[in-house]
Short mmCIF file of C-alpha atoms in Angstrom, two decimals:
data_model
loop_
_atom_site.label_atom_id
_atom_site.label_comp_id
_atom_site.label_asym_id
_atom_site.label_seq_id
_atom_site.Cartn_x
_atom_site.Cartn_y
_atom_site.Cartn_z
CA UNK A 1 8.13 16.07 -28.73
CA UNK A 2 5.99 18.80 -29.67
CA UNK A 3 3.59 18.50 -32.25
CA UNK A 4 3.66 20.16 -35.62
CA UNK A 5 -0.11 22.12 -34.90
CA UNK A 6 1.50 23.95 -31.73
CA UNK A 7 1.84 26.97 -31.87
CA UNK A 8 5.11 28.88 -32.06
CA UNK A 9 6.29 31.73 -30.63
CA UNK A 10 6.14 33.82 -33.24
CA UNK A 11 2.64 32.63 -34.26
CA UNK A 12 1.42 33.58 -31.09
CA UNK A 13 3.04 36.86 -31.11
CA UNK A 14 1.70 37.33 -34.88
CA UNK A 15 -1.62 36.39 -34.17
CA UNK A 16 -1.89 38.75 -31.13
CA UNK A 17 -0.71 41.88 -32.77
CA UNK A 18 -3.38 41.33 -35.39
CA UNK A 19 -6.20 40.85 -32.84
CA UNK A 20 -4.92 44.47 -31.13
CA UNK A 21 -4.90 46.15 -34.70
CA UNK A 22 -8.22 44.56 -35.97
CA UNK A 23 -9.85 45.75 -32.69
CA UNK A 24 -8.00 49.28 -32.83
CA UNK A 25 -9.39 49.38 -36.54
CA UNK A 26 -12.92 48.69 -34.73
CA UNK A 27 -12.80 50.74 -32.35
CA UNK A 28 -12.31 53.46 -34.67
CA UNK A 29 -15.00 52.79 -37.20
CA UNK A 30 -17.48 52.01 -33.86
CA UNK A 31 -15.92 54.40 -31.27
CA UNK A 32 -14.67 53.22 -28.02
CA UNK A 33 -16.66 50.50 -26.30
CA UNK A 34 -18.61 50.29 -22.99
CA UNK A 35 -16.28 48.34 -21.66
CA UNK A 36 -13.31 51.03 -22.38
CA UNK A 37 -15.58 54.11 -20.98
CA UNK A 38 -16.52 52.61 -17.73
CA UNK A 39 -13.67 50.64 -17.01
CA UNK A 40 -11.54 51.97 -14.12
CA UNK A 41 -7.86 52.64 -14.20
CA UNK A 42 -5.77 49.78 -12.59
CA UNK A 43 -5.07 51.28 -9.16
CA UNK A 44 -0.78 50.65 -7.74
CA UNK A 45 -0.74 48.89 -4.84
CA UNK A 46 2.39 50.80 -2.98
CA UNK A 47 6.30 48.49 -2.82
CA UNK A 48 5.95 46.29 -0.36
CA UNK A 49 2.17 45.59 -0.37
CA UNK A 50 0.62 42.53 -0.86
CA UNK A 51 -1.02 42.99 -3.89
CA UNK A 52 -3.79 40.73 -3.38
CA UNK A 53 -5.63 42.61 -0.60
CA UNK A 54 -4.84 45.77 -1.79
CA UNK A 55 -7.63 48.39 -2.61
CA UNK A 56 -7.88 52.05 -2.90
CA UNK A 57 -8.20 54.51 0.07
CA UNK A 58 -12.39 55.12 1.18
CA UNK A 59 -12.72 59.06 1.66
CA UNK A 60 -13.54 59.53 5.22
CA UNK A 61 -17.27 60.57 6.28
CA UNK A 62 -17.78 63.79 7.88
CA UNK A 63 -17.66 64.04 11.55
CA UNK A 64 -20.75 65.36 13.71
CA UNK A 65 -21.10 68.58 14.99
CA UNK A 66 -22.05 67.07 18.65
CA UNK A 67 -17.86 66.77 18.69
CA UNK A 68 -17.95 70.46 19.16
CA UNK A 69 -19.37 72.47 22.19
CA UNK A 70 -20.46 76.37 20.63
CA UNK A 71 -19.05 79.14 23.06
CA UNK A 72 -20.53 81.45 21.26
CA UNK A 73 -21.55 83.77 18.19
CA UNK A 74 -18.36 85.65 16.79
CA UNK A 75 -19.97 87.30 13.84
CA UNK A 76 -22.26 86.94 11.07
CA UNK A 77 -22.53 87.77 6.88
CA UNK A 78 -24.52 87.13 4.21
CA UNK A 79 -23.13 83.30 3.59
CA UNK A 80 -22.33 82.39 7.24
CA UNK A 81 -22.48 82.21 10.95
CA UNK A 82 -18.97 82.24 12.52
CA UNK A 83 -18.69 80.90 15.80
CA UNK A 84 -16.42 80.15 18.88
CA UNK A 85 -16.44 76.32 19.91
CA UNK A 86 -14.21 73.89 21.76
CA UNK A 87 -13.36 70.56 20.76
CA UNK A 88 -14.82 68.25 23.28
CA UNK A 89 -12.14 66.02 23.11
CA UNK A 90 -8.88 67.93 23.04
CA UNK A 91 -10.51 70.95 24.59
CA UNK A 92 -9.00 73.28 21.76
CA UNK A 93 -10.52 76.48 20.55
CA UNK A 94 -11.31 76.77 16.96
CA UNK A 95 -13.88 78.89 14.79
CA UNK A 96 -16.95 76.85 13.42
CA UNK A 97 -18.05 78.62 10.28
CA UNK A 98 -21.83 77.36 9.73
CA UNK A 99 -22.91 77.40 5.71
CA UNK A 100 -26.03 79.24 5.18
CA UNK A 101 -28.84 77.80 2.95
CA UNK A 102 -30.89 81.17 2.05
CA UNK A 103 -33.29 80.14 -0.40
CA UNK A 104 -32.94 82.52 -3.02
CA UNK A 105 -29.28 81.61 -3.37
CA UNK A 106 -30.01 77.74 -3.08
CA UNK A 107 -32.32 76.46 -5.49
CA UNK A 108 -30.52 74.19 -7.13
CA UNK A 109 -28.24 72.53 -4.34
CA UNK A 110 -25.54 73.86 -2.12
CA UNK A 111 -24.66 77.56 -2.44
CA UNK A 112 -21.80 78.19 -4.58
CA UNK A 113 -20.11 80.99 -2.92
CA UNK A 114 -19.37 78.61 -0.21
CA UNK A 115 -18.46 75.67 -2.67
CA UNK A 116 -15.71 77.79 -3.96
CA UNK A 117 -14.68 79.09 -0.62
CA UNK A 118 -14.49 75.00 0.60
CA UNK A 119 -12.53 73.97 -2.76
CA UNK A 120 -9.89 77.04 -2.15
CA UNK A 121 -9.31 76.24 1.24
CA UNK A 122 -9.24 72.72 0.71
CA UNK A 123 -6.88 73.17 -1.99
CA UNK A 124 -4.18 75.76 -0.91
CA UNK A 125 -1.77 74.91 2.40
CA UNK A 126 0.17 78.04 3.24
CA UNK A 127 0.81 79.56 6.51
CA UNK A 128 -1.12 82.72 5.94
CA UNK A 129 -4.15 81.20 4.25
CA UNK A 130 -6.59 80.15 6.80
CA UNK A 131 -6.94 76.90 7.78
CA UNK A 132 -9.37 74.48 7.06
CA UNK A 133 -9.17 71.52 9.88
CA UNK A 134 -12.02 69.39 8.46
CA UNK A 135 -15.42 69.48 7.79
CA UNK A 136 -18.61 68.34 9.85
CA UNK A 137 -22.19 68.18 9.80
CA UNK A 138 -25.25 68.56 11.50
CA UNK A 139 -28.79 65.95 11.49
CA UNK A 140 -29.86 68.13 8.12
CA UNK A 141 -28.55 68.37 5.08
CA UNK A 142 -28.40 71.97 5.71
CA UNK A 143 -26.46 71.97 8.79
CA UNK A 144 -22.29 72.01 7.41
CA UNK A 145 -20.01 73.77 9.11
CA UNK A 146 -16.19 74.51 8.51
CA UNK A 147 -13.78 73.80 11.22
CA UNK A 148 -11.22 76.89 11.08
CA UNK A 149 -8.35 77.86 13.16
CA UNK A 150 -9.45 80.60 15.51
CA UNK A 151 -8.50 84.17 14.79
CA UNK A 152 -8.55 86.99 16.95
CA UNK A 153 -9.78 89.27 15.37
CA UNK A 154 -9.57 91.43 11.89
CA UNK A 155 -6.77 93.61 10.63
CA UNK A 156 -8.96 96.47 10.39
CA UNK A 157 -10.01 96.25 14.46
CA UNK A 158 -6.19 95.56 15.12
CA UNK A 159 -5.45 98.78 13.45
CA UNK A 160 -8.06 100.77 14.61
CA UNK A 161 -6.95 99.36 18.26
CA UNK A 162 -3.23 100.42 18.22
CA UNK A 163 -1.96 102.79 20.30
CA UNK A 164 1.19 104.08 18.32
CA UNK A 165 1.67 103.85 14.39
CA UNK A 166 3.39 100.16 12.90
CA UNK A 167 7.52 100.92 13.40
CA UNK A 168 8.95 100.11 10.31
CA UNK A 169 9.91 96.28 10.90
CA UNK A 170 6.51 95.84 11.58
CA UNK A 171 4.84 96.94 8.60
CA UNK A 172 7.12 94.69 6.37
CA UNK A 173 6.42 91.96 8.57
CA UNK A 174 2.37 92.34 7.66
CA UNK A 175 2.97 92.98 4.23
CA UNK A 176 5.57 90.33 3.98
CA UNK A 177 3.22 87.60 5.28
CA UNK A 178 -0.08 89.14 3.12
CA UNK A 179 2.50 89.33 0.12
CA UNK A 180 3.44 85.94 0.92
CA UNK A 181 -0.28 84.18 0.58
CA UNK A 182 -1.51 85.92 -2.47
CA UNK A 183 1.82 84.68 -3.93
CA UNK A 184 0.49 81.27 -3.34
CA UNK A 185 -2.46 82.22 -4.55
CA UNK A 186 -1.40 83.29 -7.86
CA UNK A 187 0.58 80.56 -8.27
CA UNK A 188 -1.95 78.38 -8.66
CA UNK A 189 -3.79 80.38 -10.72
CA UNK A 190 -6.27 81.53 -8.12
CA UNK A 191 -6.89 85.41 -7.68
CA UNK A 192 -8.97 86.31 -4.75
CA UNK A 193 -10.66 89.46 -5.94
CA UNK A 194 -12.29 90.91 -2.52
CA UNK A 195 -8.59 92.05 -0.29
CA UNK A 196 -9.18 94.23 2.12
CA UNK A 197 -8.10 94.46 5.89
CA UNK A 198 -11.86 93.21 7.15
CA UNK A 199 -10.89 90.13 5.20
CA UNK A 200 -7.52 89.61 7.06
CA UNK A 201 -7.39 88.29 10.12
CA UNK A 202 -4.87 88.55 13.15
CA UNK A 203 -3.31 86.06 15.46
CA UNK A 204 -2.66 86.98 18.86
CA UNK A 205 0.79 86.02 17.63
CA UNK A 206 1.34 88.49 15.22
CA UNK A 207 0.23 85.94 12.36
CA UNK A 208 -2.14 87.39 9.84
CA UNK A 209 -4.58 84.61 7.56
CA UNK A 210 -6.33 86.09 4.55
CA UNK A 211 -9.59 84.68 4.50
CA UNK A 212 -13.19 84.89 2.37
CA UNK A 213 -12.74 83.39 -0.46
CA UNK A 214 -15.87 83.50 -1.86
CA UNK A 215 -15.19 85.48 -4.28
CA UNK A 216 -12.47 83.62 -5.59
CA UNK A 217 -11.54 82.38 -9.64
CA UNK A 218 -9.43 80.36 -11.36
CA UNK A 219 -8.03 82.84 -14.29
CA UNK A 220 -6.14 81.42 -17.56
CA UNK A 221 -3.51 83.03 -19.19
CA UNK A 222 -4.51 84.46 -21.75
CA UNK A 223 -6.40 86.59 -19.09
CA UNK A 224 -10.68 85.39 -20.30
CA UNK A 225 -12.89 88.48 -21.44
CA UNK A 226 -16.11 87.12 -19.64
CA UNK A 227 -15.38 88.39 -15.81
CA UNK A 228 -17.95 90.50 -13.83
CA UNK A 229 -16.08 93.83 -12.99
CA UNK A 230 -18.42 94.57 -10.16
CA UNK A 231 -15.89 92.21 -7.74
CA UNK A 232 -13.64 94.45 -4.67
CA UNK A 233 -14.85 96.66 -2.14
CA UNK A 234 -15.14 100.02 -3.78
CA UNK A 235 -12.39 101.71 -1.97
CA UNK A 236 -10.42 99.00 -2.67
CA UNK A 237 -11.24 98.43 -6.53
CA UNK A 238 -8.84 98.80 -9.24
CA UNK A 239 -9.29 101.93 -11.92
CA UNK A 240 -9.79 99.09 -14.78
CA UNK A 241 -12.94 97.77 -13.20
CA UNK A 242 -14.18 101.19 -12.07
CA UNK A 243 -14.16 101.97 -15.75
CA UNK A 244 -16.15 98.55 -16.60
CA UNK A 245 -13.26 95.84 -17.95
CA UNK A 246 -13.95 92.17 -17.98
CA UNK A 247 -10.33 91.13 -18.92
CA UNK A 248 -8.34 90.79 -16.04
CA UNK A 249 -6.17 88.88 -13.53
CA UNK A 250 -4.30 89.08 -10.67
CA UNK A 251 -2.82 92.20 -10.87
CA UNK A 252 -6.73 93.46 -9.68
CA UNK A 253 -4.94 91.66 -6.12
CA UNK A 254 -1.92 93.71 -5.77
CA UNK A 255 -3.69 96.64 -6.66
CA UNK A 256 -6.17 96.28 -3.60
CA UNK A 257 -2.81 94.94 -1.80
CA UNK A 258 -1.36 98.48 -2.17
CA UNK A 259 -4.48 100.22 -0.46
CA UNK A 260 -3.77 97.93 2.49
CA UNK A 261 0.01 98.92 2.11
CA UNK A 262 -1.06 102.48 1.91
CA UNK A 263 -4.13 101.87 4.92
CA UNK A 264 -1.96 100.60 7.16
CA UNK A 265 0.90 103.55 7.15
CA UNK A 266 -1.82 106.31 7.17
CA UNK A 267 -4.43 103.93 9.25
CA UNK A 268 -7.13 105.75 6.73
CA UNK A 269 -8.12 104.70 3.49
CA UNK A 270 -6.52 105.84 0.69
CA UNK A 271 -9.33 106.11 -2.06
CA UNK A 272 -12.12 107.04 -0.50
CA UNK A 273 -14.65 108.45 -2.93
CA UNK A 274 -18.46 109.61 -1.42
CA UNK A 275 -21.89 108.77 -4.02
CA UNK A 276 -23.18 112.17 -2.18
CA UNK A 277 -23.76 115.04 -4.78
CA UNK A 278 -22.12 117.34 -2.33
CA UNK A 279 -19.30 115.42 -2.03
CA UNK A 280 -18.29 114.93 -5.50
CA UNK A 281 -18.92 118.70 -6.12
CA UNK A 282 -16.21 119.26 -3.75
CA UNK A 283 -13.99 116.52 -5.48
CA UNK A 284 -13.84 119.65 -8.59
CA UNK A 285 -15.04 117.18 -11.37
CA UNK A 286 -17.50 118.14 -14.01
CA UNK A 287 -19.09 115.44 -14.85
CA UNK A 288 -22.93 114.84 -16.75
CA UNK A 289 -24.88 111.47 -17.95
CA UNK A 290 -27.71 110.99 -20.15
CA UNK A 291 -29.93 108.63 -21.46
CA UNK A 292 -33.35 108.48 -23.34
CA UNK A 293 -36.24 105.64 -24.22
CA UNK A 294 -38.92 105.44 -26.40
CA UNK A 295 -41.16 103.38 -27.05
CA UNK A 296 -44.44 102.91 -29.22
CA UNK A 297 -48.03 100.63 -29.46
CA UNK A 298 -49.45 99.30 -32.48
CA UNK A 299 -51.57 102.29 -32.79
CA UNK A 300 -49.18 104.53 -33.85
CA UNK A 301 -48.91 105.99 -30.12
CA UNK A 302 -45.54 107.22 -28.94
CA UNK A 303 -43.56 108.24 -26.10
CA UNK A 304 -39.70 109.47 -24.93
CA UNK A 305 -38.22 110.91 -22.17
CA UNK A 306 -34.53 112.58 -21.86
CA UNK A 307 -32.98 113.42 -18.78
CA UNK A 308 -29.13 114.73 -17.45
CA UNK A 309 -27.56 115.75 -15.09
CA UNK A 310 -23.95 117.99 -14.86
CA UNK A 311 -22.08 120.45 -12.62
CA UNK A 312 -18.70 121.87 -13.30
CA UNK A 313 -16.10 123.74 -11.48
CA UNK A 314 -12.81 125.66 -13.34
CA UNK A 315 -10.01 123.56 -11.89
CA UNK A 316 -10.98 120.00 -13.47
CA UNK A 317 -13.78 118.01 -15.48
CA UNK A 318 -14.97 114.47 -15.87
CA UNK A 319 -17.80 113.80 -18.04
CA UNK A 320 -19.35 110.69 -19.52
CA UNK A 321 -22.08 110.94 -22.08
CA UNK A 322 -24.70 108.46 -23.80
CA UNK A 323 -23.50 106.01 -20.93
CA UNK A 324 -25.88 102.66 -20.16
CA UNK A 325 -27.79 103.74 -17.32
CA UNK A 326 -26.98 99.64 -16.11
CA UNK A 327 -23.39 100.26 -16.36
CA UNK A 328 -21.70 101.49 -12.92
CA UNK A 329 -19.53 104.13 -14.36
CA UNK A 330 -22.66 105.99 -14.30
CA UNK A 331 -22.99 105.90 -10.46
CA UNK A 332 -21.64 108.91 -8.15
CA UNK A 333 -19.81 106.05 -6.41
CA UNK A 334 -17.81 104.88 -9.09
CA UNK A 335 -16.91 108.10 -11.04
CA UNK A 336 -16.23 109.70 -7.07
CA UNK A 337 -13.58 107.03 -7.25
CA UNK A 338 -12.29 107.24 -10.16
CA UNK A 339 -11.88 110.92 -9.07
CA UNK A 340 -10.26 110.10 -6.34
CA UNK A 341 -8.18 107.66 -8.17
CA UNK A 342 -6.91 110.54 -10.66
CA UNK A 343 -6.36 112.82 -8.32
CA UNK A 344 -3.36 111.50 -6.93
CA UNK A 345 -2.25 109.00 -9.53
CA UNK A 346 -2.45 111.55 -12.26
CA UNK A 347 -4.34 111.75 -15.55
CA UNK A 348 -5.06 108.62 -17.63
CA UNK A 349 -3.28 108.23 -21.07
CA UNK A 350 -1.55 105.65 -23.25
CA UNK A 351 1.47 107.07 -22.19
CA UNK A 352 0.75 105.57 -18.69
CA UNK A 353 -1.52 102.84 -19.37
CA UNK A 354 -1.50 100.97 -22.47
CA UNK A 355 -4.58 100.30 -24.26
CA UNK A 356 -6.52 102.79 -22.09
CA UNK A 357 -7.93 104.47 -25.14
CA UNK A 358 -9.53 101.08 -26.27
CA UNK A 359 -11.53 100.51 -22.49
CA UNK A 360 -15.03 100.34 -23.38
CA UNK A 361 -15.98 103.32 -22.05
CA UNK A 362 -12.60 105.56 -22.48
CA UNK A 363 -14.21 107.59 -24.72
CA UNK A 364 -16.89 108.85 -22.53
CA UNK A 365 -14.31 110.26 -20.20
CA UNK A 366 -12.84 113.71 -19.94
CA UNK A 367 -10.40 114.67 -16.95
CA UNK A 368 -8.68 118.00 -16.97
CA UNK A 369 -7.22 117.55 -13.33
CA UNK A 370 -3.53 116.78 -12.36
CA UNK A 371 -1.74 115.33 -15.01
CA UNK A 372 1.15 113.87 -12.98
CA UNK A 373 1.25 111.79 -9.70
CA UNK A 374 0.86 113.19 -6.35
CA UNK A 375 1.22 110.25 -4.18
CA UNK A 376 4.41 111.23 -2.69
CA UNK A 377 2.45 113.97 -1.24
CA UNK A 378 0.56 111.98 0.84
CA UNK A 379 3.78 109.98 1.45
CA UNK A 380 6.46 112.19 2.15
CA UNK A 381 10.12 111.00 2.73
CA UNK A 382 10.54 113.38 6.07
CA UNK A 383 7.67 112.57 8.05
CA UNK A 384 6.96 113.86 11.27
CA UNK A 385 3.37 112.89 11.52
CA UNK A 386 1.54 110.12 13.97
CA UNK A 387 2.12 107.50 11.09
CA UNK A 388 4.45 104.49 9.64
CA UNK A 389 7.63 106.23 7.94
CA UNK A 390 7.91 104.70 4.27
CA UNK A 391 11.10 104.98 3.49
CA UNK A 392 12.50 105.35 -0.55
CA UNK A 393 11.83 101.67 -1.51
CA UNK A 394 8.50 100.99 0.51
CA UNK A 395 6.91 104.18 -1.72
CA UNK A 396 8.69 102.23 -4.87
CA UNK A 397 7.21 99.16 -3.74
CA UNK A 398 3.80 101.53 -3.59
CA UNK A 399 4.15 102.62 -6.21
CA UNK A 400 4.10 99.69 -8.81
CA UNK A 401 1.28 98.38 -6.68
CA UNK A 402 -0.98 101.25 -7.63
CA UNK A 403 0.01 101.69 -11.09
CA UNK A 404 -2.89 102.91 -13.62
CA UNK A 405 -1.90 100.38 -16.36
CA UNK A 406 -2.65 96.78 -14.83
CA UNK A 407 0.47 95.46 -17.13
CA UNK A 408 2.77 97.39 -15.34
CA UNK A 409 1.78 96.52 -11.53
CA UNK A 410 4.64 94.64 -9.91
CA UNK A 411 3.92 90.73 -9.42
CA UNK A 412 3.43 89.32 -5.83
CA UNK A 413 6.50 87.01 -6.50
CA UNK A 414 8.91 90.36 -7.73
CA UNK A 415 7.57 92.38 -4.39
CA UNK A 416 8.63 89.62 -2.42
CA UNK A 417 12.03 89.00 -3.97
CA UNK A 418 12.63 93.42 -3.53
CA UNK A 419 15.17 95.10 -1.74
CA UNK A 420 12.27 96.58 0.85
CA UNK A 421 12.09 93.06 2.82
CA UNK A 422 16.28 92.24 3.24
CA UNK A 423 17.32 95.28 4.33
CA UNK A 424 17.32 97.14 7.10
CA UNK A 425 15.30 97.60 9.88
CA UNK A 426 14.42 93.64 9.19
CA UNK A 427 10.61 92.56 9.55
CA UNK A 428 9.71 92.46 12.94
CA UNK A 429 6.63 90.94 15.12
CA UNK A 430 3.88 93.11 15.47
CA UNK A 431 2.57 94.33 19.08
CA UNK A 432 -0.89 94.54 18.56
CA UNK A 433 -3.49 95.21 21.34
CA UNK A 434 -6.22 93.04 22.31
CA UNK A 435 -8.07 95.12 24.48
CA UNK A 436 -9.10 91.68 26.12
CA UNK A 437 -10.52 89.89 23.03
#
């Protein structure tokens, strides 16, 4: 028989709810205790596993570098060495990709640009984004290297090496598969911000990897206000950076991906602006800049200086006045482009990009050249010119790549789901030569 000072059921139940809400009362007048910050969550041993000698999975060191034999250098930039090794054990060829440590870029730990480049890689698995096999390491600290699939060689050199223009199929087929990786890209809110065909790289198979991330951001919708606009090869830059905008997103991607689309039909670039003074005088823009400082000692002594600079011709004008001196828009380079940029895309307004007005340095600008787009021109639906035909919907498909208003550029997801891709002729492997690389 039990006795009468057991405890019940309901006793115990009673009594342990009002231990949980004195200690949740606690907790809120004290905060959270050690105990609860430190203390790891309970880990799931997988069905089937004996629960008792289960632990969690021990990340896997870093292999050596002595598992690789180096062939040879492939090329170099400013945060790498790329070279050609063989696997010592399997005898495969991959691409090491050795991390520099310059000093001025590492004084507080490993450089960032590759940290970024590592996480991207590391994070995104698609087809056309280059592979990342592992990682492995040197005797220093200083001595990583990425194991990468080997490429042959850029999509720049495989252009530059072709014999006969892209056929038709084959341009879809490289836009299809570039198309297809930013995609991925964007879906996971990545944007890559430096596309351009030195940054693509080409399979003797006809597969092309985008690579370099280094560059690389996460980006938040709402777009954030607080990125650099000085991101993108020139040539390949949007008009919203060239004019100084740090709101932005992916559409910066798809307009660079329509210079490619553009490059690779006419196998030139298609913006090319020139910093020479010569060279923008012959671009017909007016354009002047000036700026002034002063400054004074406690002795009442004072000094300023004023300088600008302007040339104009009758057909068109572009001027900027009481610009920063610090801000680009005030270097040949970027108002060459932006030249260039108007030129064939027509005049900027709100009427063809929204909020243009409102850019912080709209007002400063003054362009009396075409009004309307000339890019058919340069595209034209008979061609019998040494270069890819673009047939109606590959210039439509151009065409909302490289509009002026960023809101209005076609997504990488809508350009793949287009008309241009099913119909006919299909995408079809590309031929390229390898002139023995």
């Amino acid at each position: 028989m039990a006795s009468r000072w057991d405890d019940s059921d309901s006793d115990s139940d009673h009594e342990s709810k009002s231990k949980s809400e004195g200690k949740r009362k606690k907790r809120r007048i004290d905060g959270p205790s050690t105990a609860d910050i430190h203390q790891p969550p309970p880990v799931e041993a997988p069905r089937g596993t004996n629960t008792t000698s289960f632990s969690p999975p021990v990340p896997r060191p870093c292999r050596s570098i002595d598992n690789y034999t180096r062939l040879g250098k492939i090329d170099e930039g400013t945060y790498g060495i790329v070279w050609k090794a063989k696997e010592n054990a399997t005898d495969k060829i991959f691409a090491l990709k050795q991390v520099k440590f310059p000093s001025e870029i590492t004084r507080e730990g490993f450089p960032i640009a590759a940290l970024r480049e590592i996480n991207v890689l590391r994070t995104l698995n698609h087809a056309n984004i280059l592979n990342v096999k592992e990682m492995v390491v040197g005797e220093t600290s200083r001595s990583v290297f990425m194991v990468m699939d080997l490429m042959e060689m850029d999509l720049k050199d495989a252009c530059d090496n072709l014999t006969e223009p892209l056929t038709q199929g084959e341009l879809k087929h490289v836009m299809l598969q570039l198309l297809s990786a930013i995609e991925c890209m964007h879906s996971h809110y990545y944007f890559h911000r430096d596309l351009k065909t030195s940054n693509i790289l080409v399979h003797k198979s006809g597969k092309i990897c985008v690579c370099d991330f280094g560059l690389t951001r996460t980006f938040d919708e709402p777009l954030r206000n607080d990125y650099t606009p000085l991101v993108i090869t020139l040539f390949y830059r949007p008009p919203e950076l060239l004019m100084g905008t740090s709101t932005y997103g992916p559409e910066v991607d798809i307009w660079s991906i329509g210079c490619i689309f553009a490059e690779l039909i006419t196998r030139e670039q298609l913006f090319v602006g020139n910093g020479e003074i010569d060279q923008v005088r012959g671009l017909d823009i007016d354009f002047s800049f000036s700026f002034s400082f002063s400054f004074s000692f406690s002795f009442s002594f004072s000094f300023s200086f004023s300088f600008s600079f302007s040339f104009s011709s009758s057909s068109s004008s572009l001027s900027s006045s009481s610009l920063s001196p610090c801000w680009s828009l005030t270097s040949t380079d970027s108002l060459s482009q932006l030249a260039k940029i108007f030129q064939t895309l027509g005049a900027p307004s709100e009427d063809n990009w929204e909020g243009f007005s409102k850019l912080k340095h709209a007002h400063a600008l003054r362009w009396n050249g075409p009004k309307v787009s000339k890019l058919r021109e340069k595209f034209p639906a008979n061609n019998f010119e040494n270069k890819t035909f673009l047939n109606q919907n590959g210039f439509i498909l151009l065409e909302k790549m490289l509009m002026l208003d960023p809101k209005r550029r076609i997504t990488a997801k809508s350009a793949l789901e287009g008309v241009y891709f099913s119909e006919a002729p299909l995408p079809s492997q590309v031929r390229w030569n390898w002139n023995n690389n």
